[in-house]
Amino acid sequence: MAVKVYVVYYSMYGHVAKLADEIKKGASSVEGVEAKIWQVPETLPEDVLGKMGAPPKLDAPVITPQELAEADGILFGFPTRFGMMAAQMKAFFDATGGLWREQSLAGKPAGIFFSTGTQGGGQETTALTTVTQLTHHGMVFVPVGYTFGAKLFDMEKVQGGSPYGAGTFAADGSRWPSEMELEHAFHQGQYFAGIAKKLKGSA
């Protein structure tokens, strides 16, 4: 039986979607793991998104809260808004009350990845404030730590990501994930999938 890893994201301008794609590739590279990308529902009207310059959504299927319970492990990705997850992802978590009541997600591994506008824009606070959502569901937070190796210590160039998870800096929207950030995302997917596989195998 394949280990199901869901990569669930919200992306307004496409930066998080780019990381999600690499994370899926990393997770799929682990033997016996079946990775699938989902996006959460948009909460803003089309006319508002148009005024904000948001491009059309990609064709990833839109997930319902109930479908989370099918996964053996879940990686959540989102942009930052004032140092916390975007409202669209928070609205999705707010709709998981039924799963919380039954503790349907308890014991499942969970990871996070993110995009911020600036270096001080929430690469740590976004992760820390997200852990509260996972905790109430009884999920097992799986940070990537420093398993990515020496590249996380490279001070010569701007790079997103942290021990909490892969990340990128979008700046004004014109900066896209760098090669190193995409490698970090691939590694996180691969590392997380390995943990999810071990946990399912020992259950």
CSV table of C-alpha atoms in Angstrom, one decimal, residues 116-199:
chain,number,residue,atom,x,y,z
A,116,THR,CA,7.7,36.0,2.3
A,117,GLY,CA,8.2,39.4,0.8
A,118,THR,CA,11.4,40.3,2.7
A,119,GLN,CA,14.1,38.7,4.8
A,120,GLY,CA,12.4,40.0,8.0
A,121,GLY,CA,8.9,39.3,6.7
A,122,GLY,CA,8.1,36.2,8.6
A,123,GLN,CA,10.3,33.2,7.6
A,124,GLU,CA,10.3,32.2,11.3
A,125,THR,CA,7.1,33.7,12.7
A,126,THR,CA,5.0,32.2,10.0
A,127,ALA,CA,6.3,28.8,10.9
A,128,LEU,CA,5.9,29.3,14.6
A,129,THR,CA,2.3,30.5,14.4
A,130,THR,CA,1.4,27.7,12.1
A,131,VAL,CA,2.5,25.1,14.6
A,132,THR,CA,-0.5,26.0,16.8
A,133,GLN,CA,-2.8,24.7,14.0
A,134,LEU,CA,-1.0,21.4,13.8
A,135,THR,CA,-0.9,21.1,17.6
A,136,HIS,CA,-4.6,21.3,18.0
A,137,HIS,CA,-5.0,18.5,15.5
A,138,GLY,CA,-2.5,16.3,17.3
A,139,MET,CA,-0.3,16.2,14.2
A,140,VAL,CA,3.4,15.5,14.4
A,141,PHE,CA,5.4,18.5,13.1
A,142,VAL,CA,8.3,17.4,11.0
A,143,PRO,CA,10.8,20.3,10.4
A,144,VAL,CA,13.4,19.8,7.8
A,145,GLY,CA,16.1,20.9,10.3
A,146,TYR,CA,19.6,21.3,8.8
A,147,THR,CA,19.4,18.0,6.9
A,148,PHE,CA,19.8,20.1,3.7
A,149,GLY,CA,23.4,20.6,4.7
A,150,ALA,CA,26.0,23.4,4.1
A,151,LYS,CA,23.9,25.3,1.6
A,152,LEU,CA,21.8,26.7,4.4
A,153,PHE,CA,24.9,28.4,5.8
A,154,ASP,CA,25.7,30.2,2.6
A,155,MET,CA,25.8,33.9,3.4
A,156,GLU,CA,27.0,35.0,-0.1
A,157,LYS,CA,23.5,35.4,-1.6
A,158,VAL,CA,19.9,36.0,-0.5
A,159,GLN,CA,18.1,32.8,0.2
A,160,GLY,CA,14.8,31.8,1.8
A,161,GLY,CA,14.1,28.7,3.8
A,162,SER,CA,15.0,27.7,7.4
A,163,PRO,CA,15.1,24.6,9.6
A,164,TYR,CA,11.3,24.9,9.8
A,165,GLY,CA,10.9,24.4,6.1
A,166,ALA,CA,11.7,25.4,2.5
A,167,GLY,CA,11.0,29.0,1.6
A,168,THR,CA,11.5,31.8,-0.8
A,169,PHE,CA,11.6,35.6,-0.9
A,170,ALA,CA,9.2,37.1,-3.4
A,171,ALA,CA,10.1,40.8,-2.9
A,172,ASP,CA,7.6,42.9,-4.9
A,173,GLY,CA,6.6,39.7,-6.7
A,174,SER,CA,9.3,39.9,-9.3
A,175,ARG,CA,11.8,37.6,-7.6
A,176,TRP,CA,11.2,33.9,-8.2
A,177,PRO,CA,12.5,30.9,-6.2
A,178,SER,CA,16.3,30.5,-6.8
A,179,GLU,CA,17.9,27.3,-7.8
A,180,MET,CA,19.0,26.7,-4.2
A,181,GLU,CA,15.5,27.4,-2.8
A,182,LEU,CA,14.1,24.9,-5.3
A,183,GLU,CA,16.7,22.3,-4.3
A,184,HIS,CA,15.8,22.9,-0.6
A,185,ALA,CA,12.1,22.3,-1.5
A,186,PHE,CA,13.0,19.1,-3.3
A,187,HIS,CA,15.0,17.9,-0.3
A,188,GLN,CA,12.2,18.7,2.1
A,189,GLY,CA,9.7,16.7,0.1
A,190,GLN,CA,12.1,13.8,-0.1
A,191,TYR,CA,13.0,14.0,3.6
A,192,PHE,CA,9.4,14.3,4.7
A,193,ALA,CA,8.2,11.4,2.6
A,194,GLY,CA,10.9,9.2,4.1
A,195,ILE,CA,9.7,10.1,7.6
A,196,ALA,CA,6.0,9.5,6.6
A,197,LYS,CA,7.0,6.1,5.2
A,198,LYS,CA,8.8,5.2,8.4
A,199,LEU,CA,5.8,6.2,10.6
